[in-house]
CSV table of C-alpha atoms in Angstrom, one decimal:
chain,number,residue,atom,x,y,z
Z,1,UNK,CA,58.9,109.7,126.6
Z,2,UNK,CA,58.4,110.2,122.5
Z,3,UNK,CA,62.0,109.9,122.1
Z,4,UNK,CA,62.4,106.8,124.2
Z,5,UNK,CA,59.6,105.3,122.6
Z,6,UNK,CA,61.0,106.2,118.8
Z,7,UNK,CA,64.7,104.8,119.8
Z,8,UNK,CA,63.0,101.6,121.4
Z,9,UNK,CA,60.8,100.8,118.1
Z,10,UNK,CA,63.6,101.9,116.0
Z,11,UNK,CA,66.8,99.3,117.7
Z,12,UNK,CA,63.5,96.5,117.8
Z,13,UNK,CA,63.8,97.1,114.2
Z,14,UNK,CA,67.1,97.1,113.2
Z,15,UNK,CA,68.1,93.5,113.5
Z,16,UNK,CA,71.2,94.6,116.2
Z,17,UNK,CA,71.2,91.8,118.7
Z,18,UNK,CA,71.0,93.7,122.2
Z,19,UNK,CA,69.8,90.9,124.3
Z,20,UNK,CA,66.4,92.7,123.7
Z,21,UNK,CA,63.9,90.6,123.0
Z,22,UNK,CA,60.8,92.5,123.2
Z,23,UNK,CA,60.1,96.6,123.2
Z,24,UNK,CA,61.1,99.2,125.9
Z,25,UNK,CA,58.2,101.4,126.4
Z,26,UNK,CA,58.0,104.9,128.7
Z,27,UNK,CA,55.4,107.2,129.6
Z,28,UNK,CA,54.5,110.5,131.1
Z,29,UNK,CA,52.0,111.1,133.5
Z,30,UNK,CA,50.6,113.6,135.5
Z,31,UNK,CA,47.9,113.0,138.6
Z,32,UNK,CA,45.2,115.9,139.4
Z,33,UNK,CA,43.8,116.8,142.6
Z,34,UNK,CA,40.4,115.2,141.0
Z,35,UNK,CA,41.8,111.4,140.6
Z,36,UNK,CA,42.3,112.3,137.1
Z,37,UNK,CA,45.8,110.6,135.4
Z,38,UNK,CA,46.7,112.1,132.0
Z,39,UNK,CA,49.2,110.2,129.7
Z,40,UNK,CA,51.9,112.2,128.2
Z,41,UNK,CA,50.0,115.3,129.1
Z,42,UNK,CA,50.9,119.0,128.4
Z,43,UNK,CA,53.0,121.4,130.2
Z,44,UNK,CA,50.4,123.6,131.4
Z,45,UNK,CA,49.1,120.5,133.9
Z,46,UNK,CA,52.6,119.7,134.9
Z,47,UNK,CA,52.6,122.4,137.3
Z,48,UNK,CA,48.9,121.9,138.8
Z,49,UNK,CA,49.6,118.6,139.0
Z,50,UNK,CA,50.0,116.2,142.5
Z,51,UNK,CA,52.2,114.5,140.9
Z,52,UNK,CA,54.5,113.8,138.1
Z,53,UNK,CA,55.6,110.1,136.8
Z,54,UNK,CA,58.4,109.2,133.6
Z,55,UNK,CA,58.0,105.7,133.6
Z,56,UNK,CA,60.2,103.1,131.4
Z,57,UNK,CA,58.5,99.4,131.2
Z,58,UNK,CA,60.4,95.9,130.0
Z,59,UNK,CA,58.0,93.5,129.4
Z,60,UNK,CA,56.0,93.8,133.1
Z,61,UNK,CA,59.0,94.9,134.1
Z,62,UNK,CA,60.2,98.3,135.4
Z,63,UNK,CA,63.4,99.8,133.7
Z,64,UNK,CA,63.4,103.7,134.6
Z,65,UNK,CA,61.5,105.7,136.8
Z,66,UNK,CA,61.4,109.9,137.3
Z,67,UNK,CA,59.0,111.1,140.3
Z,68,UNK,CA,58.3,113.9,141.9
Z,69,UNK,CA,55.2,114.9,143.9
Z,70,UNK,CA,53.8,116.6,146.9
Z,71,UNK,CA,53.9,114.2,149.9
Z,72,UNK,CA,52.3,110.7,147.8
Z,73,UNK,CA,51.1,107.7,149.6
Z,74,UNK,CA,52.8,104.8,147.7
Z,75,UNK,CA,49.4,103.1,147.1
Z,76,UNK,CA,48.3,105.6,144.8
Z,77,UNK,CA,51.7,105.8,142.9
Z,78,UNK,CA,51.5,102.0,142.5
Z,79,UNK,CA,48.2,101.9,141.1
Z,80,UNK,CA,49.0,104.0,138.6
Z,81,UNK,CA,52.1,102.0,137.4
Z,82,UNK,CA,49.7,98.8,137.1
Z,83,UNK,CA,47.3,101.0,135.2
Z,84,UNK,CA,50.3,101.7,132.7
Z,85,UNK,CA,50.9,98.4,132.0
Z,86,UNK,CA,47.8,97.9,130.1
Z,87,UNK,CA,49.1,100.6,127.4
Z,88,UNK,CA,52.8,98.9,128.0
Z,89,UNK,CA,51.5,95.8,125.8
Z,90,UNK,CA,49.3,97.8,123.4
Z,91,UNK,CA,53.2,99.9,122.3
Z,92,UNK,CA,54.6,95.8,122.1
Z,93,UNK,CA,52.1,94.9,120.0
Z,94,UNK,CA,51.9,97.7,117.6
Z,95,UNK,CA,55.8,97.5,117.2
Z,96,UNK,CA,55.7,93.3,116.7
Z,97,UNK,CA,53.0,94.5,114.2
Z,98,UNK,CA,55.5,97.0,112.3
Z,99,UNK,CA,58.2,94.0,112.4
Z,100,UNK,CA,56.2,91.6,110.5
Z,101,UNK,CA,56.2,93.9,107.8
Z,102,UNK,CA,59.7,94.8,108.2
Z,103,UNK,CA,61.6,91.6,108.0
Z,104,UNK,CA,65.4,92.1,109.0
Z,105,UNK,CA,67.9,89.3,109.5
Z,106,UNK,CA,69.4,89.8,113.2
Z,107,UNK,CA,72.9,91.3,113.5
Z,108,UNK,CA,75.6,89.5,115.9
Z,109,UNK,CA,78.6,91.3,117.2
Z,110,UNK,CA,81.8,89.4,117.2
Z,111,UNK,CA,82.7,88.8,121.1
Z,112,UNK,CA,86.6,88.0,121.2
Z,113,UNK,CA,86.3,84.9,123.9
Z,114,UNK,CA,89.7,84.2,125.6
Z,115,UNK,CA,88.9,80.7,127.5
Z,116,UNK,CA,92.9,80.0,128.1
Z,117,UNK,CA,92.7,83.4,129.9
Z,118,UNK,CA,89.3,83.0,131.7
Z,119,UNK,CA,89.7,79.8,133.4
Z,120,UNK,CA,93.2,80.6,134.5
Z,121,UNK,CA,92.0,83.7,136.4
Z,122,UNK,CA,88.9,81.7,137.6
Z,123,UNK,CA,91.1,78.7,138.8
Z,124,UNK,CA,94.1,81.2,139.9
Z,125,UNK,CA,92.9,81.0,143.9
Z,126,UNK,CA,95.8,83.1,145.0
Z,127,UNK,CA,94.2,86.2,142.8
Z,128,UNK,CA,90.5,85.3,144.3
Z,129,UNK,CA,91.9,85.8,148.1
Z,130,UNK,CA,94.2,88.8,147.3
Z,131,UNK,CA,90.4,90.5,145.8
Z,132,UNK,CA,88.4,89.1,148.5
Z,133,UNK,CA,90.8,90.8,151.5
Z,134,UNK,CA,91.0,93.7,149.1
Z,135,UNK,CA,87.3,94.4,149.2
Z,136,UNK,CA,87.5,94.0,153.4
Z,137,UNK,CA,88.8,96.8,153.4
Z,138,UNK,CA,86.5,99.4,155.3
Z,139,UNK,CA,88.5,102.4,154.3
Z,140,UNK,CA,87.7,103.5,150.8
Z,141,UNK,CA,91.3,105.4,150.4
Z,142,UNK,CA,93.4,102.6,151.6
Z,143,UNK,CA,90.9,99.9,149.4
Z,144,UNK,CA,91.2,102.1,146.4
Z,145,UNK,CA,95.6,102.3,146.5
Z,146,UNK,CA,95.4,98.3,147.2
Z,147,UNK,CA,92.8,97.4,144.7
Z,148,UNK,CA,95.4,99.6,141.8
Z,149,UNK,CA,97.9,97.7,143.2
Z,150,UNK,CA,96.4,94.4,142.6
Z,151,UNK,CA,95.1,95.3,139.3
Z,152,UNK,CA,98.5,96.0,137.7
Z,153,UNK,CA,100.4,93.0,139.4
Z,154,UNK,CA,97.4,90.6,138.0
Z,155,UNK,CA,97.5,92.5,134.9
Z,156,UNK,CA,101.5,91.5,134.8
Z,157,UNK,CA,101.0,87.9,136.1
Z,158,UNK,CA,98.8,87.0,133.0
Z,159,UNK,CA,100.4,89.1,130.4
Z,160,UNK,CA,103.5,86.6,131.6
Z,161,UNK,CA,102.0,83.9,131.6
Z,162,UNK,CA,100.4,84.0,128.0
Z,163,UNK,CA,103.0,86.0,126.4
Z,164,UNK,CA,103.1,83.4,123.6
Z,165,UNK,CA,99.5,84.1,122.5
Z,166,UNK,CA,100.1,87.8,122.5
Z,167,UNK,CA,102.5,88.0,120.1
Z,168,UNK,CA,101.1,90.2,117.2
Z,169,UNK,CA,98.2,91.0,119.2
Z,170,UNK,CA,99.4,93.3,122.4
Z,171,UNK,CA,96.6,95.8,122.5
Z,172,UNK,CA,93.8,93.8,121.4
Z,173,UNK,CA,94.4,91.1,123.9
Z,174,UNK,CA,95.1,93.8,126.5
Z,175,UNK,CA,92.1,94.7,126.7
Z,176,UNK,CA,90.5,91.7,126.8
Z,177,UNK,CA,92.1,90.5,130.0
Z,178,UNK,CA,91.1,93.8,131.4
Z,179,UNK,CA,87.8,93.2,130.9
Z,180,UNK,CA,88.8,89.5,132.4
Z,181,UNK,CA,89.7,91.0,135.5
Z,182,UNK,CA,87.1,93.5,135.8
Z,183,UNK,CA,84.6,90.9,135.2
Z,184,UNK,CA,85.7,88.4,138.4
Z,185,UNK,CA,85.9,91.3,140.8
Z,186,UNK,CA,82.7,92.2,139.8
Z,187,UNK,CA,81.3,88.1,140.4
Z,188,UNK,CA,83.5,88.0,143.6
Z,189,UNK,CA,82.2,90.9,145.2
Z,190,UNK,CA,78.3,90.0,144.0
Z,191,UNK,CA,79.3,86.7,145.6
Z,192,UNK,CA,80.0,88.0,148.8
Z,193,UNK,CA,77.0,89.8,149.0
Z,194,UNK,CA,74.5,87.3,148.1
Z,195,UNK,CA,76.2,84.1,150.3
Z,196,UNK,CA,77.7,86.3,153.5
Z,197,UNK,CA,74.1,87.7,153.8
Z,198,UNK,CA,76.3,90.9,154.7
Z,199,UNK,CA,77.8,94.1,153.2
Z,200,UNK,CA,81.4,93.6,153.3
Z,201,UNK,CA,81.4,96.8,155.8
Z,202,UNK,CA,80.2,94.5,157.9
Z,203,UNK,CA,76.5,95.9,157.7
Z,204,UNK,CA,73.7,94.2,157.7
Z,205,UNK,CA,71.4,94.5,154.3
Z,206,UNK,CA,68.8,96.8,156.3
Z,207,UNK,CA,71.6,98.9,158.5
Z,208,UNK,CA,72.4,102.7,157.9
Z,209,UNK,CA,76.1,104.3,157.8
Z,210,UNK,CA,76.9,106.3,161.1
Z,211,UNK,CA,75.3,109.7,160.6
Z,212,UNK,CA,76.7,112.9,162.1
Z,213,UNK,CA,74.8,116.3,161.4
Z,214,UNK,CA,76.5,119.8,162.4
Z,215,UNK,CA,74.7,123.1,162.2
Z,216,UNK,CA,75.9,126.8,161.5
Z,217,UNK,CA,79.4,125.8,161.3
Z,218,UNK,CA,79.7,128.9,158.4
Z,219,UNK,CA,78.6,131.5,160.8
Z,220,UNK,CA,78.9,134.2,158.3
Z,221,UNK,CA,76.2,133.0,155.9
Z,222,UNK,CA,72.4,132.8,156.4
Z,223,UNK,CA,72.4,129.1,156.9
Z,224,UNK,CA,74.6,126.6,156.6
Z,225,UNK,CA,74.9,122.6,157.5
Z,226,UNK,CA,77.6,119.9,157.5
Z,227,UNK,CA,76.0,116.1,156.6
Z,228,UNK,CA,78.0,113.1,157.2
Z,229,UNK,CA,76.7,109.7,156.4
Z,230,UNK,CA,79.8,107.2,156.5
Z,231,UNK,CA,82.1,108.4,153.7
Z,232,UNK,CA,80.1,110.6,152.1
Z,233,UNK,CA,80.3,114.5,153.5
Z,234,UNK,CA,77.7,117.4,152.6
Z,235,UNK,CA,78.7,121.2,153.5
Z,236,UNK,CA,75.5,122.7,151.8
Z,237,UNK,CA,74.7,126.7,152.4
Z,238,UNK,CA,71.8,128.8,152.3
Z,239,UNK,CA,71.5,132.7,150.9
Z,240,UNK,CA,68.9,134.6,151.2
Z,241,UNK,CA,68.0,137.4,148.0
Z,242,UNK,CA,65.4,139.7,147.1
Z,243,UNK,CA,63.2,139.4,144.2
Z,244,UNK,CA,65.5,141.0,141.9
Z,245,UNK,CA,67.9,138.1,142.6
Z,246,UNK,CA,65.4,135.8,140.5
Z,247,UNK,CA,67.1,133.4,137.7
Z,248,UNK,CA,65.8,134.0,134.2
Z,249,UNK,CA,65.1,130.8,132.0
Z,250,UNK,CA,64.6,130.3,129.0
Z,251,UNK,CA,63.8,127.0,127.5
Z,252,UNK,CA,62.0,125.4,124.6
Z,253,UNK,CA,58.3,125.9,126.3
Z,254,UNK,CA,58.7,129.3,127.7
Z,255,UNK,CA,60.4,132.1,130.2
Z,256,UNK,CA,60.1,131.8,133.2
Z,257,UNK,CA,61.9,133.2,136.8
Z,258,UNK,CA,62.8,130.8,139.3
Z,259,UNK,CA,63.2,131.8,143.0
Z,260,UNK,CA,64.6,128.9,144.4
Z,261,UNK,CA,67.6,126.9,143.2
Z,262,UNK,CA,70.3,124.2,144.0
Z,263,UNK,CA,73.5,124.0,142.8
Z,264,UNK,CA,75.5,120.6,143.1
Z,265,UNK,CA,79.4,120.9,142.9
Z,266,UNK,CA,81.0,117.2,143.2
Z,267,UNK,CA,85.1,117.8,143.5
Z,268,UNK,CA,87.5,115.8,142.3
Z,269,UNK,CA,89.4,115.6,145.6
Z,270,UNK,CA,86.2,113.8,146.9
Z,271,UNK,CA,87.1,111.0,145.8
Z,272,UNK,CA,90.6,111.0,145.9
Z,273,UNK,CA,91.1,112.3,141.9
Z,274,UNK,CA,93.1,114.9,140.8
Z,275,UNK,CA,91.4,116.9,137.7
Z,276,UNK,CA,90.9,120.1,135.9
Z,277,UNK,CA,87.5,121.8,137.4
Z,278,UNK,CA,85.1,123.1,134.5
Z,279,UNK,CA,82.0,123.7,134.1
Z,280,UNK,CA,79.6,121.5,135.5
Z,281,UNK,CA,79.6,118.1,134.4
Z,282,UNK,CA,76.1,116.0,133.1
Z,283,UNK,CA,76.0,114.1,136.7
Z,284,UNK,CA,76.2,117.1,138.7
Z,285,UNK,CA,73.2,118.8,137.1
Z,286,UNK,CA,71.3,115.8,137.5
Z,287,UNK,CA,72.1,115.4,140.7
Z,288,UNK,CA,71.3,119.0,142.1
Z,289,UNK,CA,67.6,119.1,139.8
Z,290,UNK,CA,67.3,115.8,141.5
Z,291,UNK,CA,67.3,117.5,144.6
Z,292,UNK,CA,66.2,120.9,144.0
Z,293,UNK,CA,62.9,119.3,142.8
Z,294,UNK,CA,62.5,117.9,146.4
Z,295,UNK,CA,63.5,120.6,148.3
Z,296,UNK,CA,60.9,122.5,146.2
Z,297,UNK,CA,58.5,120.5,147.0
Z,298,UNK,CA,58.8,121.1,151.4
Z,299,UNK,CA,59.3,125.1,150.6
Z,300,UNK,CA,55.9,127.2,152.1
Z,301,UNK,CA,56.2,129.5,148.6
Z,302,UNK,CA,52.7,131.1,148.4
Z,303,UNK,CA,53.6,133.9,150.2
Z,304,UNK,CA,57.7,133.7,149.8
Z,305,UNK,CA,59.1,136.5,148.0
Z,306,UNK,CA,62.8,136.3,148.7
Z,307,UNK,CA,65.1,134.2,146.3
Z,308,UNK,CA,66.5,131.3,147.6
Z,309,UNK,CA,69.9,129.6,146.9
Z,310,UNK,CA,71.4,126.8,148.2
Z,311,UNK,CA,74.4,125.5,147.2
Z,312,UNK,CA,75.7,121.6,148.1
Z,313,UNK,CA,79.7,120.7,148.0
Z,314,UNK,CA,80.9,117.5,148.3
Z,315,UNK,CA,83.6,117.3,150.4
Z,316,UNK,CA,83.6,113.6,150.6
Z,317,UNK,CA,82.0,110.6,148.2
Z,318,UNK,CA,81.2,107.3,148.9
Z,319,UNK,CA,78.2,106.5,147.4
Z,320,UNK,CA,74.9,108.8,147.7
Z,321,UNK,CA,75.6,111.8,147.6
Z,322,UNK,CA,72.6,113.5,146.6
Z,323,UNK,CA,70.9,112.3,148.9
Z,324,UNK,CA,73.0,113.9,151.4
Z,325,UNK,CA,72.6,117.3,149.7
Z,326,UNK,CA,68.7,116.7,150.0
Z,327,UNK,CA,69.4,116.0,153.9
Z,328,UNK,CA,71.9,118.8,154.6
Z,329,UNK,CA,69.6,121.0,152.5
Z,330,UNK,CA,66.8,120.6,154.9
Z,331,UNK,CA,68.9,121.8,157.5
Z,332,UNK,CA,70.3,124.4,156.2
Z,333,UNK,CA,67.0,125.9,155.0
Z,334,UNK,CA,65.4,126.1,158.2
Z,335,UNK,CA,68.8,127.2,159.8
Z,336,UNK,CA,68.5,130.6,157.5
Z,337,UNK,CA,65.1,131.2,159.2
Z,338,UNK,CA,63.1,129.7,156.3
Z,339,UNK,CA,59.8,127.9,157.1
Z,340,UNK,CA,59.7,124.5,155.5
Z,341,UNK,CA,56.4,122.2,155.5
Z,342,UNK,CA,57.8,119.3,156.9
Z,343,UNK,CA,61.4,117.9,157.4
Z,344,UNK,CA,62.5,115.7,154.4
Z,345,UNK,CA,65.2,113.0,154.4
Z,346,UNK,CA,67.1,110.6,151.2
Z,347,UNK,CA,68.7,107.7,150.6
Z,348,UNK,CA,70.2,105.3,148.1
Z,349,UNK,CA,68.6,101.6,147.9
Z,350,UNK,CA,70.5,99.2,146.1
Z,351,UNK,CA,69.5,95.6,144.7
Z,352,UNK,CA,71.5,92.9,143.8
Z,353,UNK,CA,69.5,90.5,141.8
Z,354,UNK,CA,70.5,86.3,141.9
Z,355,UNK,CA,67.9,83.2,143.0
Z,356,UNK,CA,66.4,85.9,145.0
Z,357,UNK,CA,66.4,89.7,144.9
Z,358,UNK,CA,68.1,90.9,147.8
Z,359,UNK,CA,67.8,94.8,148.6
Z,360,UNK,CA,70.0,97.2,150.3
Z,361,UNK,CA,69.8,100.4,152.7
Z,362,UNK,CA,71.9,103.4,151.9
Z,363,UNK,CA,74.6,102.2,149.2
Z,364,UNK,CA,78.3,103.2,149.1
Z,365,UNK,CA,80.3,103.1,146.0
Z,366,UNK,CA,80.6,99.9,145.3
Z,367,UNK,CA,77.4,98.2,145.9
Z,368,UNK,CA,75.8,101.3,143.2
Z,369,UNK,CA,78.9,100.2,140.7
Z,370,UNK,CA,78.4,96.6,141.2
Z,371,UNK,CA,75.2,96.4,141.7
Z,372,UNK,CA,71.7,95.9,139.7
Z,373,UNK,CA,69.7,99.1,141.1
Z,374,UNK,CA,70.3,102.6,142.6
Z,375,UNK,CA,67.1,103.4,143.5
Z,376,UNK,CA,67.1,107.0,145.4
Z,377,UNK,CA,64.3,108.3,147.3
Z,378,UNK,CA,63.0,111.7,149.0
Z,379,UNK,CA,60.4,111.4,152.1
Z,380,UNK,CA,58.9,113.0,154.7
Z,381,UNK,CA,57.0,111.4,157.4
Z,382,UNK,CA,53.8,111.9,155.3
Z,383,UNK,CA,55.0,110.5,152.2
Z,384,UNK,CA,57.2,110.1,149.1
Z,385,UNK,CA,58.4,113.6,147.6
Z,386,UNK,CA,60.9,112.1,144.6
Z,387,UNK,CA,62.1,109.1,143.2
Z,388,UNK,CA,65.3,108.3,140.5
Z,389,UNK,CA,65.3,104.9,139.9
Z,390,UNK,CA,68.0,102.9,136.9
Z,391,UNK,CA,68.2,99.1,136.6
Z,392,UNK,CA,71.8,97.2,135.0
Z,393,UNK,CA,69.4,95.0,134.2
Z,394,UNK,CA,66.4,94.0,132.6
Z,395,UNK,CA,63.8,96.1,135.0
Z,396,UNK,CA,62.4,94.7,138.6
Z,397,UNK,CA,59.3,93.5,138.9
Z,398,UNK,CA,56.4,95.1,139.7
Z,399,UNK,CA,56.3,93.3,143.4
Z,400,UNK,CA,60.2,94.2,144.2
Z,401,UNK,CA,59.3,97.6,143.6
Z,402,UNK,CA,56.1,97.6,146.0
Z,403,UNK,CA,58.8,95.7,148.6
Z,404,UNK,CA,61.3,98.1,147.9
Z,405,UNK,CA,59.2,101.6,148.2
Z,406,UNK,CA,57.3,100.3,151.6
């Protein structure tokens, strides 16, 4: 939260115009058994702790959040997020109060504008139907060979067209019409959305993929579960060690030993990509703390003195696929013999934000990459275990996330 906090006061600084107008703030927090909250508190509470909150504020608005607890009602998270916003103004006003001393004249990138090239892919209505039918589509394969197709004929068509004004200027202008195109596809499809009042799956905004759940289907390992929700395919296994099987870490703070861990392995053949394999990539760790942290949180581990590792591959990707490894995880736990507190369950919620903020049940692909929130969140039928949340855009208010978590 210190670092966020540094980079935020120093960009508010610098005079770069970023569209940000005022200070990003973020905080730490950590909720005791006793009622108690403690802002950016240390290490030795995190642990003790009900729960724990990594909270990034725009204005009143929400921008970031990490959470992970044990089993939270929603009232008492939200209470604590209003609470922040009372120290959220005090950062703004202690940085406004730096700037006065620090006057900086404002910094403006130069933006290359191409209106000759805009309007005609606007106005082209032959290249608006060939997206529109492109992004009907159900299959993601067959969608994702059509929509290449399209991009390099329409990437031909205007290159054509204005090969006068490219003269001289190939690559630059290039990339500009990339951008072009990129940029409709992305208004069409937000388009869609908002006026269909339906996901172009034919979904409704509140409707769940098909979900299909298989059991033991490795029947030499201790536990083992194949989760399929739409286009997105789990195959997450369970093994059973002793204590000597622990994982030593070492980290800034300390050594430690953990006994349970997640790996996340997302192949390149998920979604239809041919590349090298290496070592695990920045979104895979995220995605398997993400859900080791929640399956964590449903192990019975006072008396557990076996090591526990479970192991999620993606055999398929369309959107959410963390939160499948959290589902097929639960599975596959109690299919080793394991005793878990409660089942838990997650899913993606999306947003797309015009007049009115609309919100949508378990995202695929697109809606995350063209969308303004991807909102994923753990549960169990007593309450909320884990929440990532990142905005495209400036934050959600504090009302849309209330309407959004109940």
């Amino acid at each position: 939260s210190l670092s966020v906090l540094g980079a935020s006061l120093i960009i508010f600084l610098s005079g770069l115009y970023l569209n940000i107008k005022t200070p990003i703030s973020c905080f730490k927090i950590c909720y005791l058994n006793n009622g108690y909250v403690l802002l950016n508190p240390p290490s030795k509470f995190l642990e003790e702790s009900v729960f724990n909150l990594v909270i990034s504020l725009y204005n009143d608005n929400i921008s970031m959040i990490e959470f992970c607890g044990k089993e939270i009602l929603p009232d008492i998270m939200l209470k604590v997020i209003k609470y922040l916003e009372e120290f959220s103004k005090k950062f703004n006003d202690f940085c406004y109060l730096i700037k006065k001393d620090n006057i900086i004249k404002e910094k403006k990138f130069i933006n290359i504008e191409v209106n000759e090239i805009n309007n005609y892919l606007i106005e082209n209505i032959l290249i608006k139907n060939k997206i529109i039918n492109t992004y009907k589509i159900i299959n993601k394969s067959f969608k994702n060979v059509n929509m290449s197709k399209f991009d390099k004929v329409c990437l031909d068509e205007v290159c054509n067209f204005f090969s006068d004004i490219f003269i001289g200027f190939d690559n630059l202008y290039l990339k500009v019409i990339k951008k072009r195109i990129y940029k409709i596809k992305k208004n069409i499809f937000r388009e869609l959305i908002i006026k269909l009042k339906a996901r172009l799956d034919g979904r409704k905004y509140y409707y769940i993929r098909d979900l299909e759940i298989e059991s033991n289907v490795l029947p030499r390992s201790h536990g083992s579960s194949l989760f399929t929700r739409g286009e997105t395919q789990a195959l997450v296994v369970t093994t059973i060690g002793t204590e000597k099987d622990e994982q030593k870490t070492d980290d800034i703070e300390k050594e430690d030993y953990k006994k349970t861990m997640l790996q996340y392995n997302f192949f390149q053949f998920s979604v239809g990509e041919l590349k090298i394999n290496k070592s695990s990539s920045r979104r895979e760790i995220g995605h398997g703390a993400l859900a080791e942290k929640s399956i964590y949180k449903i192990l019975e581990i006072k008396n557990l003195k076996n090591t526990i590792r479970i192991v999620s591959e993606i055999l398929e990707s369309n959107g959410s696929s963390s939160m499948a490894t959290v589902c097929g995880s639960s599975v596959s736990i109690k299919n080793s013999g394991l005793k878990i507190i409660r089942d838990i369950v997650g899913i993606a919620v999306g947003a797309f934000s015009d007049r009115n903020e609309i919100i949508l049940l378990d995202i695929s692909g697109e809606e995350d990459h063209f969308g303004d929130m991807d909102f994923k969140f753990c549960s169990t039928n007593k309450g909320i275990v884990s929440i990532q949340m990142d905005i495209k855009n400036k934050g959600i208010s504090f009302n849309f996330f209330k309407d959004v978590i109940y």
